[in-house]
């Protein structure tokens, strides 16, 4: 699938949505490049699912301008729908149909024709490692298999943009990693993926860019590393073999804090190779031997808590 780096896959300006007196989206701006993975994080009720519902034409916005795959959301919603796929929090798989029948049903809904629909279904069953289960009813599938089938059904229409609303909720670690690999392969093939997730490590692992939504506003956006650098608290921890070495190191590193019981020093650091090398050079010049060294940098949990006041992302409440 060819991509055009100069044209964003998703462009939203001043997006607004209210339910009665409750403002859910308050002037949200988004710009998602083609062929990338973009992750939207936010605490319970921040507006993540509402954002996906608006961008995927499920509900209308109260204000703002949106273009998806080059099409205006307000004036060309049918063209937008033809260009996107949506995998929601809850599987859309029909448990009474087999995996193959679910895919052929989607092919029929996309008017692909009998031969093309079966060819497309066979290709997706192979791509998602569901060939052996193709003739079994989806009700017998494991959670991971159902999520893979759900995403495969989304791909029947060959969408340019896919909205994934918490796609790995309830999956075991192995199934989550399988889904991660599929998502990476889709992006490598030129598909744009808009991901909301409860799992901050998921955004860290997958997303090219991450935005944090809180009380209907974007409070930060950037790569995972850029967001982590917003938060202080990075440090290097040094452990020593005896109190004498610890005391000498504390003198040499005046900016450090000491834990006498643990025989450790904690030195503020951005975690870069340059700062680590400078620290080791200072210890070397003072002929101080270090028993153990560990580098600690803020993770997305720290970023999330600092920006929103919540320790982790939670599922947005149903309306």
PDB file of C-alpha atoms in Angstrom:
ATOM      1  CA  UNK A   1       0.000   0.000   0.000  1.00  0.00           C
ATOM      2  CA  UNK A   2       1.555   3.288  -1.111  1.00  0.00           C
ATOM      3  CA  UNK A   3       1.713   6.090   1.419  1.00  0.00           C
ATOM      4  CA  UNK A   4       2.068   9.826   1.011  1.00  0.00           C
ATOM      5  CA  UNK A   5       4.200  11.228   3.845  1.00  0.00           C
ATOM      6  CA  UNK A   6       3.094  14.780   3.033  1.00  0.00           C
ATOM      7  CA  UNK A   7      -0.582  13.939   3.657  1.00  0.00           C
ATOM      8  CA  UNK A   8      -1.659  12.963   7.164  1.00  0.00           C
ATOM      9  CA  UNK A   9      -3.909   9.923   7.442  1.00  0.00           C
ATOM     10  CA  UNK A  10      -5.845  11.646  10.242  1.00  0.00           C
ATOM     11  CA  UNK A  11      -6.024  15.408  10.711  1.00  0.00           C
ATOM     12  CA  UNK A  12      -8.343  16.928  13.309  1.00  0.00           C
ATOM     13  CA  UNK A  13      -8.537  20.562  14.376  1.00  0.00           C
ATOM     14  CA  UNK A  14     -10.585  21.882  17.293  1.00  0.00           C
ATOM     15  CA  UNK A  15     -12.534  18.656  17.779  1.00  0.00           C
ATOM     16  CA  UNK A  16     -15.372  19.159  20.248  1.00  0.00           C
ATOM     17  CA  UNK A  17     -18.050  16.861  21.682  1.00  0.00           C
ATOM     18  CA  UNK A  18     -20.447  17.228  24.605  1.00  0.00           C
ATOM     19  CA  UNK A  19     -23.108  15.037  26.126  1.00  0.00           C
ATOM     20  CA  UNK A  20     -25.600  17.449  27.626  1.00  0.00           C
ATOM     21  CA  UNK A  21     -23.681  19.745  29.959  1.00  0.00           C
ATOM     22  CA  UNK A  22     -20.675  17.411  30.087  1.00  0.00           C
ATOM     23  CA  UNK A  23     -17.845  18.438  27.751  1.00  0.00           C
ATOM     24  CA  UNK A  24     -16.003  15.280  26.632  1.00  0.00           C
ATOM     25  CA  UNK A  25     -13.728  16.674  23.901  1.00  0.00           C
ATOM     26  CA  UNK A  26     -12.639  20.276  24.289  1.00  0.00           C
ATOM     27  CA  UNK A  27     -10.779  21.447  21.198  1.00  0.00           C
ATOM     28  CA  UNK A  28      -8.624  18.401  20.375  1.00  0.00           C
ATOM     29  CA  UNK A  29      -6.038  18.666  17.579  1.00  0.00           C
ATOM     30  CA  UNK A  30      -4.590  15.507  16.035  1.00  0.00           C
ATOM     31  CA  UNK A  31      -2.177  14.861  13.180  1.00  0.00           C
ATOM     32  CA  UNK A  32      -1.345  11.232  12.388  1.00  0.00           C
ATOM     33  CA  UNK A  33       1.091  10.433   9.585  1.00  0.00           C
ATOM     34  CA  UNK A  34       0.307   7.700   7.075  1.00  0.00           C
ATOM     35  CA  UNK A  35       1.723   4.261   7.792  1.00  0.00           C
ATOM     36  CA  UNK A  36       2.380   4.973  11.479  1.00  0.00           C
ATOM     37  CA  UNK A  37       1.021   3.730  14.812  1.00  0.00           C
ATOM     38  CA  UNK A  38      -0.505   6.476  16.942  1.00  0.00           C
ATOM     39  CA  UNK A  39      -1.590   5.782  20.514  1.00  0.00           C
ATOM     40  CA  UNK A  40      -4.083   7.823  22.522  1.00  0.00           C
ATOM     41  CA  UNK A  41      -3.790   7.425  26.301  1.00  0.00           C
ATOM     42  CA  UNK A  42      -6.006   8.831  29.010  1.00  0.00           C
ATOM     43  CA  UNK A  43      -7.633   8.058  32.351  1.00  0.00           C
ATOM     44  CA  UNK A  44     -11.190   6.846  32.827  1.00  0.00           C
ATOM     45  CA  UNK A  45     -13.604   9.267  31.176  1.00  0.00           C
ATOM     46  CA  UNK A  46     -10.906  11.291  29.412  1.00  0.00           C
ATOM     47  CA  UNK A  47     -12.620  10.921  26.044  1.00  0.00           C
ATOM     48  CA  UNK A  48     -10.557   8.214  24.299  1.00  0.00           C
ATOM     49  CA  UNK A  49     -13.469   6.064  23.135  1.00  0.00           C
ATOM     50  CA  UNK A  50     -15.481   9.158  22.215  1.00  0.00           C
ATOM     51  CA  UNK A  51     -12.573  10.303  20.034  1.00  0.00           C
ATOM     52  CA  UNK A  52     -12.540   6.958  18.226  1.00  0.00           C
ATOM     53  CA  UNK A  53     -16.328   7.043  17.811  1.00  0.00           C
ATOM     54  CA  UNK A  54     -16.201  10.510  16.268  1.00  0.00           C
ATOM     55  CA  UNK A  55     -13.265   9.785  13.948  1.00  0.00           C
ATOM     56  CA  UNK A  56     -14.828   6.511  12.786  1.00  0.00           C
ATOM     57  CA  UNK A  57     -18.199   8.216  11.992  1.00  0.00           C
ATOM     58  CA  UNK A  58     -20.092   6.353  14.728  1.00  0.00           C
ATOM     59  CA  UNK A  59     -21.152   9.626  16.367  1.00  0.00           C
ATOM     60  CA  UNK A  60     -21.007  13.205  15.109  1.00  0.00           C
ATOM     61  CA  UNK A  61     -18.794  15.942  16.505  1.00  0.00           C
ATOM     62  CA  UNK A  62     -20.216  19.212  17.823  1.00  0.00           C
ATOM     63  CA  UNK A  63     -17.396  21.232  16.301  1.00  0.00           C
ATOM     64  CA  UNK A  64     -14.026  21.099  14.600  1.00  0.00           C
ATOM     65  CA  UNK A  65     -12.699  19.901  11.264  1.00  0.00           C
ATOM     66  CA  UNK A  66     -11.571  16.347  10.507  1.00  0.00           C
ATOM     67  CA  UNK A  67     -10.044  14.708   7.450  1.00  0.00           C
ATOM     68  CA  UNK A  68      -9.480  10.949   7.289  1.00  0.00           C
ATOM     69  CA  UNK A  69      -7.445   9.504   4.397  1.00  0.00           C
ATOM     70  CA  UNK A  70      -7.911  12.814   2.609  1.00  0.00           C
ATOM     71  CA  UNK A  71     -11.720  12.880   2.989  1.00  0.00           C
ATOM     72  CA  UNK A  72     -13.723  15.436   4.956  1.00  0.00           C
ATOM     73  CA  UNK A  73     -15.551  13.712   7.812  1.00  0.00           C
ATOM     74  CA  UNK A  74     -18.505  16.107   7.741  1.00  0.00           C
ATOM     75  CA  UNK A  75     -19.140  16.244   3.987  1.00  0.00           C
ATOM     76  CA  UNK A  76     -17.884  12.817   2.813  1.00  0.00           C
ATOM     77  CA  UNK A  77     -18.649  10.324   5.631  1.00  0.00           C
ATOM     78  CA  UNK A  78     -19.248   7.458   3.177  1.00  0.00           C
ATOM     79  CA  UNK A  79     -15.775   7.919   1.658  1.00  0.00           C
ATOM     80  CA  UNK A  80     -14.314   7.970   5.164  1.00  0.00           C
ATOM     81  CA  UNK A  81     -16.130   4.732   6.050  1.00  0.00           C
ATOM     82  CA  UNK A  82     -14.802   3.105   2.876  1.00  0.00           C
ATOM     83  CA  UNK A  83     -11.232   3.997   3.895  1.00  0.00           C
ATOM     84  CA  UNK A  84     -11.299   2.864   7.536  1.00  0.00           C
ATOM     85  CA  UNK A  85     -11.719  -0.211   9.686  1.00  0.00           C
ATOM     86  CA  UNK A  86     -12.690  -0.372  13.353  1.00  0.00           C
ATOM     87  CA  UNK A  87     -11.875  -3.019  15.952  1.00  0.00           C
ATOM     88  CA  UNK A  88     -13.652  -2.095  19.168  1.00  0.00           C
ATOM     89  CA  UNK A  89     -13.212  -3.082  22.794  1.00  0.00           C
ATOM     90  CA  UNK A  90     -15.612  -5.993  22.353  1.00  0.00           C
ATOM     91  CA  UNK A  91     -15.302  -8.587  19.619  1.00  0.00           C
ATOM     92  CA  UNK A  92     -17.718  -8.309  16.690  1.00  0.00           C
ATOM     93  CA  UNK A  93     -17.237 -11.984  15.810  1.00  0.00           C
ATOM     94  CA  UNK A  94     -20.385 -14.113  15.367  1.00  0.00           C
ATOM     95  CA  UNK A  95     -19.828 -17.120  17.624  1.00  0.00           C
ATOM     96  CA  UNK A  96     -22.309 -19.301  15.724  1.00  0.00           C
ATOM     97  CA  UNK A  97     -20.354 -18.985  12.460  1.00  0.00           C
ATOM     98  CA  UNK A  98     -17.006 -20.559  11.669  1.00  0.00           C
ATOM     99  CA  UNK A  99     -13.938 -18.393  11.264  1.00  0.00           C
ATOM    100  CA  UNK A 100     -14.146 -18.761   7.507  1.00  0.00           C
ATOM    101  CA  UNK A 101     -17.879 -17.946   7.480  1.00  0.00           C
ATOM    102  CA  UNK A 102     -17.279 -14.791   9.525  1.00  0.00           C
ATOM    103  CA  UNK A 103     -14.743 -13.581   6.975  1.00  0.00           C
ATOM    104  CA  UNK A 104     -16.925 -14.498   3.981  1.00  0.00           C
ATOM    105  CA  UNK A 105     -19.830 -12.645   5.595  1.00  0.00           C
ATOM    106  CA  UNK A 106     -17.656  -9.525   5.797  1.00  0.00           C
ATOM    107  CA  UNK A 107     -16.587 -10.038   2.173  1.00  0.00           C
ATOM    108  CA  UNK A 108     -20.263 -10.175   1.150  1.00  0.00           C
ATOM    109  CA  UNK A 109     -20.957  -6.960   3.071  1.00  0.00           C
ATOM    110  CA  UNK A 110     -18.112  -5.348   1.111  1.00  0.00           C
ATOM    111  CA  UNK A 111     -19.601  -6.675  -2.165  1.00  0.00           C
ATOM    112  CA  UNK A 112     -16.385  -8.460  -3.096  1.00  0.00           C
ATOM    113  CA  UNK A 113     -18.056 -11.255  -5.078  1.00  0.00           C
ATOM    114  CA  UNK A 114     -18.030 -14.966  -4.291  1.00  0.00           C
ATOM    115  CA  UNK A 115     -14.622 -15.915  -5.742  1.00  0.00           C
ATOM    116  CA  UNK A 116     -12.826 -12.779  -4.502  1.00  0.00           C
ATOM    117  CA  UNK A 117     -14.437 -13.081  -1.074  1.00  0.00           C
ATOM    118  CA  UNK A 118     -13.251 -16.667  -0.625  1.00  0.00           C
ATOM    119  CA  UNK A 119      -9.771 -15.749  -1.847  1.00  0.00           C
ATOM    120  CA  UNK A 120      -9.628 -12.826   0.576  1.00  0.00           C
ATOM    121  CA  UNK A 121     -10.892 -14.986   3.465  1.00  0.00           C
ATOM    122  CA  UNK A 122      -8.315 -17.702   2.743  1.00  0.00           C
ATOM    123  CA  UNK A 123      -5.500 -15.169   2.668  1.00  0.00           C
ATOM    124  CA  UNK A 124      -6.510 -13.612   5.987  1.00  0.00           C
ATOM    125  CA  UNK A 125      -6.928 -16.994   7.674  1.00  0.00           C
ATOM    126  CA  UNK A 126      -3.348 -17.771   6.699  1.00  0.00           C
ATOM    127  CA  UNK A 127      -2.035 -14.328   7.669  1.00  0.00           C
ATOM    128  CA  UNK A 128      -3.594 -14.592  11.134  1.00  0.00           C
ATOM    129  CA  UNK A 129      -2.636 -18.241  11.705  1.00  0.00           C
ATOM    130  CA  UNK A 130      -6.259 -19.407  11.767  1.00  0.00           C
ATOM    131  CA  UNK A 131      -6.196 -21.971   8.946  1.00  0.00           C
ATOM    132  CA  UNK A 132      -6.565 -24.992  11.261  1.00  0.00           C
ATOM    133  CA  UNK A 133      -9.468 -23.319  13.076  1.00  0.00           C
ATOM    134  CA  UNK A 134     -11.173 -22.027   9.917  1.00  0.00           C
ATOM    135  CA  UNK A 135     -13.921 -24.673  10.004  1.00  0.00           C
ATOM    136  CA  UNK A 136     -14.626 -24.396  13.726  1.00  0.00           C
ATOM    137  CA  UNK A 137     -17.278 -22.093  15.179  1.00  0.00           C
ATOM    138  CA  UNK A 138     -15.868 -18.905  16.639  1.00  0.00           C
ATOM    139  CA  UNK A 139     -17.526 -19.713  19.974  1.00  0.00           C
ATOM    140  CA  UNK A 140     -14.857 -22.400  20.450  1.00  0.00           C
ATOM    141  CA  UNK A 141     -11.976 -19.951  19.881  1.00  0.00           C
ATOM    142  CA  UNK A 142      -9.713 -18.720  22.669  1.00  0.00           C
ATOM    143  CA  UNK A 143      -9.708 -15.006  23.496  1.00  0.00           C
ATOM    144  CA  UNK A 144      -6.570 -14.426  21.451  1.00  0.00           C
ATOM    145  CA  UNK A 145      -7.987 -16.276  18.443  1.00  0.00           C
ATOM    146  CA  UNK A 146     -11.217 -14.276  18.588  1.00  0.00           C
ATOM    147  CA  UNK A 147      -9.279 -11.002  18.657  1.00  0.00           C
ATOM    148  CA  UNK A 148      -7.174 -12.123  15.696  1.00  0.00           C
ATOM    149  CA  UNK A 149     -10.317 -13.084  13.788  1.00  0.00           C
ATOM    150  CA  UNK A 150     -11.931  -9.763  14.732  1.00  0.00           C
ATOM    151  CA  UNK A 151      -8.974  -7.839  13.305  1.00  0.00           C
ATOM    152  CA  UNK A 152      -8.902 -10.077  10.221  1.00  0.00           C
ATOM    153  CA  UNK A 153     -12.576  -9.207   9.622  1.00  0.00           C
ATOM    154  CA  UNK A 154     -11.657  -5.525   9.820  1.00  0.00           C
ATOM    155  CA  UNK A 155      -9.058  -6.077   7.096  1.00  0.00           C
ATOM    156  CA  UNK A 156     -11.460  -7.677   4.612  1.00  0.00           C
ATOM    157  CA  UNK A 157     -12.221  -4.228   3.189  1.00  0.00           C
ATOM    158  CA  UNK A 158      -8.498  -3.396   2.856  1.00  0.00           C
ATOM    159  CA  UNK A 159      -8.725  -0.209   4.982  1.00  0.00           C
ATOM    160  CA  UNK A 160      -6.117   2.546   4.848  1.00  0.00           C
ATOM    161  CA  UNK A 161      -6.742   3.514   8.493  1.00  0.00           C
ATOM    162  CA  UNK A 162      -7.653   1.161  11.349  1.00  0.00           C
ATOM    163  CA  UNK A 163      -8.985   2.278  14.722  1.00  0.00           C
ATOM    164  CA  UNK A 164      -8.063  -0.184  17.478  1.00  0.00           C
ATOM    165  CA  UNK A 165      -9.920   0.566  20.704  1.00  0.00           C
ATOM    166  CA  UNK A 166      -8.140  -1.431  23.429  1.00  0.00           C
ATOM    167  CA  UNK A 167      -7.476  -4.400  21.116  1.00  0.00           C
ATOM    168  CA  UNK A 168      -5.680  -6.589  23.669  1.00  0.00           C
ATOM    169  CA  UNK A 169      -8.032  -6.193  26.636  1.00  0.00           C
ATOM    170  CA  UNK A 170      -8.386  -9.527  28.440  1.00  0.00           C
ATOM    171  CA  UNK A 171      -5.653 -11.311  26.486  1.00  0.00           C
ATOM    172  CA  UNK A 172      -2.885 -13.349  28.093  1.00  0.00           C
ATOM    173  CA  UNK A 173       0.741 -12.145  27.569  1.00  0.00           C
ATOM    174  CA  UNK A 174       1.427 -14.542  24.689  1.00  0.00           C
ATOM    175  CA  UNK A 175      -1.717 -13.482  22.810  1.00  0.00           C
ATOM    176  CA  UNK A 176      -0.915  -9.813  23.446  1.00  0.00           C
ATOM    177  CA  UNK A 177       2.541 -10.219  21.904  1.00  0.00           C
ATOM    178  CA  UNK A 178       1.017 -11.998  18.894  1.00  0.00           C
ATOM    179  CA  UNK A 179      -1.341  -9.059  18.375  1.00  0.00           C
ATOM    180  CA  UNK A 180       1.562  -6.640  18.733  1.00  0.00           C
ATOM    181  CA  UNK A 181       3.420  -8.399  15.943  1.00  0.00           C
ATOM    182  CA  UNK A 182       0.361  -8.281  13.683  1.00  0.00           C
ATOM    183  CA  UNK A 183      -0.055  -4.550  14.371  1.00  0.00           C
ATOM    184  CA  UNK A 184       3.606  -3.893  13.542  1.00  0.00           C
ATOM    185  CA  UNK A 185       3.291  -5.850  10.291  1.00  0.00           C
ATOM    186  CA  UNK A 186       0.206  -3.863   9.279  1.00  0.00           C
ATOM    187  CA  UNK A 187       2.028  -0.568   9.833  1.00  0.00           C
ATOM    188  CA  UNK A 188       5.039  -1.857   7.898  1.00  0.00           C
ATOM    189  CA  UNK A 189       2.644  -2.565   5.025  1.00  0.00           C
ATOM    190  CA  UNK A 190       1.491   1.065   4.967  1.00  0.00           C
ATOM    191  CA  UNK A 191      -1.648   0.869   7.102  1.00  0.00           C
ATOM    192  CA  UNK A 192      -2.184   3.669   9.641  1.00  0.00           C
ATOM    193  CA  UNK A 193      -3.243   2.468  13.093  1.00  0.00           C
ATOM    194  CA  UNK A 194      -4.935   4.612  15.732  1.00  0.00           C
ATOM    195  CA  UNK A 195      -4.648   2.769  19.035  1.00  0.00           C
ATOM    196  CA  UNK A 196      -6.203   3.334  22.436  1.00  0.00           C
ATOM    197  CA  UNK A 197      -4.984   1.092  25.218  1.00  0.00           C
ATOM    198  CA  UNK A 198      -5.061   0.514  28.962  1.00  0.00           C
ATOM    199  CA  UNK A 199      -1.560  -0.941  28.820  1.00  0.00           C
ATOM    200  CA  UNK A 200       1.124   1.745  28.882  1.00  0.00           C
ATOM    201  CA  UNK A 201       3.782  -0.792  27.920  1.00  0.00           C
ATOM    202  CA  UNK A 202       1.722  -1.496  24.804  1.00  0.00           C
ATOM    203  CA  UNK A 203       1.923   2.146  23.719  1.00  0.00           C
ATOM    204  CA  UNK A 204       5.628   2.169  24.604  1.00  0.00           C
ATOM    205  CA  UNK A 205       6.270  -0.926  22.485  1.00  0.00           C
ATOM    206  CA  UNK A 206       4.123  -0.049  19.467  1.00  0.00           C
ATOM    207  CA  UNK A 207       3.472   3.639  18.997  1.00  0.00           C
ATOM    208  CA  UNK A 208       5.484   5.962  16.794  1.00  0.00           C
ATOM    209  CA  UNK A 209       3.769   8.854  18.560  1.00  0.00           C
ATOM    210  CA  UNK A 210       1.680   9.038  21.727  1.00  0.00           C
ATOM    211  CA  UNK A 211      -0.844  11.632  22.887  1.00  0.00           C
ATOM    212  CA  UNK A 212      -2.193  11.936  26.431  1.00  0.00           C
ATOM    213  CA  UNK A 213      -5.810  13.040  26.784  1.00  0.00           C
ATOM    214  CA  UNK A 214      -7.153  14.355  30.084  1.00  0.00           C
ATOM    215  CA  UNK A 215     -10.501  16.068  30.753  1.00  0.00           C
ATOM    216  CA  UNK A 216     -11.110  16.340  27.017  1.00  0.00           C
ATOM    217  CA  UNK A 217      -7.836  18.103  26.223  1.00  0.00           C
ATOM    218  CA  UNK A 218      -4.501  16.874  24.913  1.00  0.00           C
ATOM    219  CA  UNK A 219      -1.968  17.538  27.664  1.00  0.00           C
ATOM    220  CA  UNK A 220       1.102  16.115  25.883  1.00  0.00           C
ATOM    221  CA  UNK A 221       2.163  14.547  22.609  1.00  0.00           C
ATOM    222  CA  UNK A 222       5.404  13.088  21.266  1.00  0.00           C
ATOM    223  CA  UNK A 223       7.399   9.910  20.956  1.00  0.00           C
ATOM    224  CA  UNK A 224       7.659   7.699  24.036  1.00  0.00           C
ATOM    225  CA  UNK A 225      11.199   8.950  24.670  1.00  0.00           C
ATOM    226  CA  UNK A 226      10.152  12.588  24.279  1.00  0.00           C
ATOM    227  CA  UNK A 227       7.358  12.138  26.810  1.00  0.00           C
ATOM    228  CA  UNK A 228       9.649  10.396  29.281  1.00  0.00           C
ATOM    229  CA  UNK A 229      12.087  13.307  29.104  1.00  0.00           C
ATOM    230  CA  UNK A 230       9.316  15.633  30.294  1.00  0.00           C
ATOM    231  CA  UNK A 231       9.411  13.969  33.701  1.00  0.00           C
ATOM    232  CA  UNK A 232      12.236  14.394  36.239  1.00  0.00           C
ATOM    233  CA  UNK A 233      13.405  11.480  38.357  1.00  0.00           C
ATOM    234  CA  UNK A 234      15.930   9.678  36.192  1.00  0.00           C
ATOM    235  CA  UNK A 235      18.942   8.508  38.165  1.00  0.00           C
ATOM    236  CA  UNK A 236      21.872   6.133  38.352  1.00  0.00           C
ATOM    237  CA  UNK A 237      22.129   3.900  41.406  1.00  0.00           C
ATOM    238  CA  UNK A 238      25.575   2.801  42.537  1.00  0.00           C
ATOM    239  CA  UNK A 239      26.150   0.010  45.036  1.00  0.00           C
ATOM    240  CA  UNK A 240      29.462  -0.358  46.893  1.00  0.00           C
ATOM    241  CA  UNK A 241      31.156  -3.236  48.666  1.00  0.00           C
ATOM    242  CA  UNK A 242      31.784  -1.385  51.943  1.00  0.00           C
ATOM    243  CA  UNK A 243      31.059   1.895  53.789  1.00  0.00           C
ATOM    244  CA  UNK A 244      34.533   3.288  53.051  1.00  0.00           C
ATOM    245  CA  UNK A 245      34.017   3.203  49.289  1.00  0.00           C
ATOM    246  CA  UNK A 246      30.492   4.563  49.750  1.00  0.00           C
ATOM    247  CA  UNK A 247      31.773   7.520  51.764  1.00  0.00           C
ATOM    248  CA  UNK A 248      34.505   8.304  49.253  1.00  0.00           C
ATOM    249  CA  UNK A 249      32.010   8.190  46.400  1.00  0.00           C
ATOM    250  CA  UNK A 250      29.616  10.478  48.290  1.00  0.00           C
ATOM    251  CA  UNK A 251      32.407  13.059  48.584  1.00  0.00           C
ATOM    252  CA  UNK A 252      33.298  12.754  44.896  1.00  0.00           C
ATOM    253  CA  UNK A 253      29.638  12.967  43.834  1.00  0.00           C
ATOM    254  CA  UNK A 254      28.316  15.774  45.988  1.00  0.00           C
ATOM    255  CA  UNK A 255      24.967  15.905  44.149  1.00  0.00           C
ATOM    256  CA  UNK A 256      24.135  12.325  45.122  1.00  0.00           C
ATOM    257  CA  UNK A 257      21.931  10.981  47.920  1.00  0.00           C
ATOM    258  CA  UNK A 258      23.177   8.187  50.171  1.00  0.00           C
ATOM    259  CA  UNK A 259      21.548   5.072  51.594  1.00  0.00           C
ATOM    260  CA  UNK A 260      23.985   3.869  54.273  1.00  0.00           C
ATOM    261  CA  UNK A 261      22.091   0.658  55.027  1.00  0.00           C
ATOM    262  CA  UNK A 262      21.973  -0.451  51.397  1.00  0.00           C
ATOM    263  CA  UNK A 263      25.475   0.916  50.648  1.00  0.00           C
ATOM    264  CA  UNK A 264      24.097   2.788  47.624  1.00  0.00           C
ATOM    265  CA  UNK A 265      24.309   6.232  46.080  1.00  0.00           C
ATOM    266  CA  UNK A 266      21.607   7.710  43.863  1.00  0.00           C
ATOM    267  CA  UNK A 267      22.873  10.235  41.317  1.00  0.00           C
ATOM    268  CA  UNK A 268      20.446  12.323  39.196  1.00  0.00           C
ATOM    269  CA  UNK A 269      20.840  11.502  35.499  1.00  0.00           C
ATOM    270  CA  UNK A 270      18.966  11.673  32.198  1.00  0.00           C
ATOM    271  CA  UNK A 271      20.075   8.105  31.481  1.00  0.00           C
ATOM    272  CA  UNK A 272      22.131   9.065  28.425  1.00  0.00           C
ATOM    273  CA  UNK A 273      25.391   7.332  27.523  1.00  0.00           C
ATOM    274  CA  UNK A 274      27.194  10.650  27.832  1.00  0.00           C
ATOM    275  CA  UNK A 275      26.093  11.238  31.430  1.00  0.00           C
ATOM    276  CA  UNK A 276      26.899   7.639  32.367  1.00  0.00           C
ATOM    277  CA  UNK A 277      30.372   7.898  30.853  1.00  0.00           C
ATOM    278  CA  UNK A 278      31.001  11.203  32.676  1.00  0.00           C
ATOM    279  CA  UNK A 279      29.982   9.626  35.982  1.00  0.00           C
ATOM    280  CA  UNK A 280      32.262   6.617  35.513  1.00  0.00           C
ATOM    281  CA  UNK A 281      35.142   8.903  34.550  1.00  0.00           C
ATOM    282  CA  UNK A 282      34.727  10.841  37.808  1.00  0.00           C
ATOM    283  CA  UNK A 283      34.749   7.641  39.831  1.00  0.00           C
ATOM    284  CA  UNK A 284      37.746   6.357  37.869  1.00  0.00           C
ATOM    285  CA  UNK A 285      39.703   9.555  38.458  1.00  0.00           C
ATOM    286  CA  UNK A 286      39.076   9.123  42.196  1.00  0.00           C
ATOM    287  CA  UNK A 287      40.056   5.413  42.010  1.00  0.00           C
ATOM    288  CA  UNK A 288      36.698   4.358  43.465  1.00  0.00           C
ATOM    289  CA  UNK A 289      35.504   0.870  42.563  1.00  0.00           C
ATOM    290  CA  UNK A 290      31.763   0.333  42.063  1.00  0.00           C
ATOM    291  CA  UNK A 291      30.241  -3.029  42.901  1.00  0.00           C
ATOM    292  CA  UNK A 292      27.004  -2.618  40.944  1.00  0.00           C
ATOM    293  CA  UNK A 293      25.431   0.031  38.705  1.00  0.00           C
ATOM    294  CA  UNK A 294      21.836   0.371  37.501  1.00  0.00           C
ATOM    295  CA  UNK A 295      20.234   3.090  35.358  1.00  0.00           C
ATOM    296  CA  UNK A 296      16.678   4.174  36.137  1.00  0.00           C
ATOM    297  CA  UNK A 297      14.658   6.351  33.750  1.00  0.00           C
ATOM    298  CA  UNK A 298      11.011   7.446  34.009  1.00  0.00           C
ATOM    299  CA  UNK A 299       8.580   5.154  32.190  1.00  0.00           C
ATOM    300  CA  UNK A 300       5.182   5.936  30.708  1.00  0.00           C
ATOM    301  CA  UNK A 301       3.522   5.153  34.038  1.00  0.00           C
ATOM    302  CA  UNK A 302       5.494   8.032  35.560  1.00  0.00           C
ATOM    303  CA  UNK A 303       4.561  10.281  32.632  1.00  0.00           C
ATOM    304  CA  UNK A 304       0.905   9.326  32.858  1.00  0.00           C
ATOM    305  CA  UNK A 305       0.718   9.945  36.582  1.00  0.00           C
ATOM    306  CA  UNK A 306       2.547  13.279  36.342  1.00  0.00           C
ATOM    307  CA  UNK A 307       0.322  14.568  33.532  1.00  0.00           C
ATOM    308  CA  UNK A 308      -3.069  13.306  34.684  1.00  0.00           C
ATOM    309  CA  UNK A 309      -2.762  12.588  38.393  1.00  0.00           C
ATOM    310  CA  UNK A 310      -3.807   8.977  37.734  1.00  0.00           C
ATOM    311  CA  UNK A 311      -1.410   6.052  38.237  1.00  0.00           C
ATOM    312  CA  UNK A 312      -2.533   4.128  35.165  1.00  0.00           C
ATOM    313  CA  UNK A 313      -4.892   4.198  32.207  1.00  0.00           C
ATOM    314  CA  UNK A 314      -8.339   2.783  32.823  1.00  0.00           C
ATOM    315  CA  UNK A 315     -11.132   1.782  30.523  1.00  0.00           C
ATOM    316  CA  UNK A 316     -13.400   4.672  29.693  1.00  0.00           C
ATOM    317  CA  UNK A 317     -16.808   4.182  31.248  1.00  0.00           C
ATOM    318  CA  UNK A 318     -19.707   3.149  29.040  1.00  0.00           C
ATOM    319  CA  UNK A 319     -22.202   5.886  28.319  1.00  0.00           C
TER     320      UNK A 319
END
